[in-house]
Backbone as a ProteinNet text record, in pm:
[ID]
protein_1_A
[PRIMARY]
MTLQLTWQGSDSALAAPLVLDLIRLVDLAAARGEQGGLGHLAFFFKSPVNSELHNLADQYALLCRHVLAA
[TERTIARY]
84.7	0	90.3	53.6	130.4	36.8	79.8	5.1	91.3	38.3	112.4	35.7	106.9	46.4	128.2	61.8	127	57.9	131.5	73.6	148.2	72.2	131.2	69.3	151.5	101.9	109.4	96.6	111.5	-0.7	-123.1	-233.1	-209.5	-160.3	-137.3	-23.9	75	183.8	135.5	39.2	-15.7	-112.8	-181.6	-282.1	-221.4	-104.9	-45.4	-32.5	19	27.5	-110.2	-210.2	-345.4	-402.1	-376.5	-423.7	-356.3	-228.3	-158.9	-217.6	-249.7	-313.7	-449.7	-526.5	-656.9	-643.4	-546.3	-524.9	-493.7	-407.9	-372.1	-492.6	-573.2	-689.7	-798.7	-817.3	-913.6	-864.6	-735.3	-678.8	-700.1	-682	-707.2	-853.9	-943.9	-1087.5	-1120.2	-1059.3	-1083.3	-1031.5	-916.9	-862.4	-952.1	-1023.6	-1116.8	-1253.9	-1271.7	-1398.2	-1504.6	-1466.4	-1562.2	-1595.5	-1718.7	-1764.6	-1848.3	-1874.9	-1962.9	-1893.7	-1977	-1924.7	-1853.3	-1732.5	-1650.9	-1660	-1756	-1783.2	-1666.3	-1579.4	-1465.2	-1361.9	-1376.3	-1285	-1338.2	-1440.1	-1501.5	-1398.6	-1297.2	-1192.4	-1129.2	-1126.4	-1057.2	-1143.6	-1275.5	-1366.2	-1450.5	-1483.6	-1570.3	-1714.2	-1759	-1895.1	-1885.8	-1862.3	-1840	-1965.7	-1944.4	-2051.1	-2061.2	-2182.6	-2208.3	-2154.2	-2156.8	-2113.3	-2194.5	-2245.3	-2319.9	-2230.1	-2105.4	-2012.2	-1960.8	-1962.5	-1907.1	-1800.9	-1776.2	-1673.1	-1541.9	-1439.4	-1312.7	-1250.9	-1257.8	-1200.2	-1273	-1405.5	-1482.8	-1452.8	-1437.2	-1403.4	-1266.7	-1171.4	-1037.4	-1040.1	-1117.1	-1129.3	-1191.7	-1292.9	-1355.7	-1254.9	-1177.2	-1074.9	-972.9	-925.2	-826.1	-882.5	-1006.8	-1070.3	-1082.2	-1120.6	-1140.5	-1008.9	-905	-775.3	-714.7	-730.1	-669.2	-748.7	-873.4	-954.1	-894	-893.4	-832.1	-918.7
-116.4	0	124.1	219.5	342.3	461.5	555.3	679.3	792.6	863.1	975.2	1103.3	1204.8	1334.1	1443.2	1525	1639.1	1764.9	1849.4	1973	2090.3	2182.4	2302.9	2421.7	2502.1	2615.7	2746.1	2740.7	2863.6	2963.1	2914.8	3006.2	3083.9	3016	3084.2	3185.7	3156	3250.9	3376.7	3359.3	3474.3	3553.8	3484.8	3550.2	3627.5	3590.5	3652.7	3804.9	3859.1	4005.2	4072.1	4006	4061.2	4067.6	3965.7	3964.2	4075.5	4097.5	4206.4	4342.3	4360.1	4484.7	4501.7	4393.8	4400.8	4440.1	4382.7	4416.5	4564.5	4615.8	4758.5	4848.2	4809	4889.5	4884	4769.3	4758.5	4838.3	4836.9	4917.5	5066.4	5108.9	5248.4	5283.3	5194.2	5217.4	5228.1	5143.4	5149.3	5280.8	5326.3	5453.7	5570.8	5557.7	5661.5	5647.2	5543.3	5522.1	5452.4	5389.1	5319	5183.2	5138.8	5010.9	4938.4	4811.1	4733.4	4688.7	4654.7	4611.8	4726.8	4704.7	4808.4	4791.8	4860	4846	4883	4970.7	5011.7	4899.8	4790	4677.1	4571.5	4606.9	4514.1	4460.6	4538.7	4500.5	4365.1	4328.5	4207.9	4082.3	4095.1	3982.9	3952.2	3824.6	3783.1	3827.1	3819.3	3858.9	3965.9	4089.5	4194.4	4228.5	4267.7	4309.5	4461.6	4513.2	4658.2	4728.3	4661.5	4723.9	4665.5	4753.3	4710.4	4704.6	4744.9	4746.6	4605.9	4567.9	4439.4	4455.6	4578.1	4608.4	4631.2	4554.2	4560.8	4700.5	4765.9	4900.5	4999.8	4988.6	5076	5046.4	4919.4	4882.5	4937.6	4929.8	4981.9	5134	5201.9	5347.5	5385.5	5311.4	5337	5317.7	5211.9	5186	5299.7	5341.9	5451.1	5580.6	5613.9	5736.1	5730.4	5616.5	5603	5613.3	5548.4	5550.4	5690.3	5760.1	5893.1	6003.5	5973.1	6072.4	6097	6220.4	6254.4	6225.7
0	0	0	-84.6	-94.5	-77.6	3.1	21.3	-31.9	-129.9	-186.4	-159.6	-122.1	-91.6	-158.4	-236.1	-297.8	-248.1	-182.4	-129.3	-190.1	-246	-302.2	-231.1	-170.3	-93.3	-169.8	-300.1	-379	-351	-326.7	-298.5	-169.8	-67.5	58.8	46.7	-34.3	-54.8	-126.8	-216	-287.2	-199.7	-109.6	-26.4	90.7	136	254.6	242.3	132.8	123.1	122.4	65.5	64.5	205.7	284.5	423.2	502.1	479.7	548.7	509.4	382.3	338.6	405	412.3	477.5	624.3	692.8	833.8	848.5	763.8	770.9	741.1	643.3	607.6	714.8	777.5	886.8	1007.1	1033.1	1141.7	1114.3	991	953.8	975.9	936.9	956.1	1104.9	1185.7	1330.2	1388.6	1341	1388.5	1350	1239.2	1194.5	1260.1	1341.5	1410.6	1328.2	1220.2	1134.2	1193.7	1172.9	1226.4	1122.1	1147.8	1060.3	933	834.5	705.5	636.1	596.9	533.8	382	322	179.5	90.1	139.3	57.1	40.8	115	101	3.5	-73.1	-169.5	-269.3	-297.4	-392.6	-358	-230.8	-186.1	-184.3	-209.9	-189.6	-313.6	-330.5	-441.2	-417.9	-292.8	-255.5	-146.3	-184.8	-84.6	-4.6	119.9	209.7	204.6	207	207.5	84	-28.5	-152.8	-268.3	-350.4	-468.5	-592.2	-577.1	-690.5	-719.1	-846.4	-886.3	-995.2	-1035.7	-1133.9	-1058.4	-1091.8	-1018.9	-1024.3	-1138.3	-1150.1	-1058.9	-1052.1	-963.7	-817.3	-783.9	-646.1	-607.7	-699.4	-671.5	-654.9	-738.2	-727.2	-592.9	-549.3	-419.7	-307.4	-314.1	-212.8	-208.1	-323.8	-329.1	-273	-310	-258.1	-105.6	-55.9	88.4	164.6	113.7	181.6	180.2	69.2	57.3	126.5	166.7	237.4	376.2	415.1	544.9	659.6
[MASK]
++++++++++++++++++++++++++++++++++++++++++++++++++++++++++++++++++++++

């Protein structure tokens, strides 16, 4: 009997920088006093919460506007 296992962690290696960006953006939102579903983070999710945008370019523009707002 032979048991073979092939594990490739390429997805996790690609996701790690995205998770770090999300942590930084959520920390920024908390510092600004924001709560609940953060619609401006729709860019990072397939099914975003509190966002009606499904166009990636529009989601990215929303994220940039929100981050650059004082």
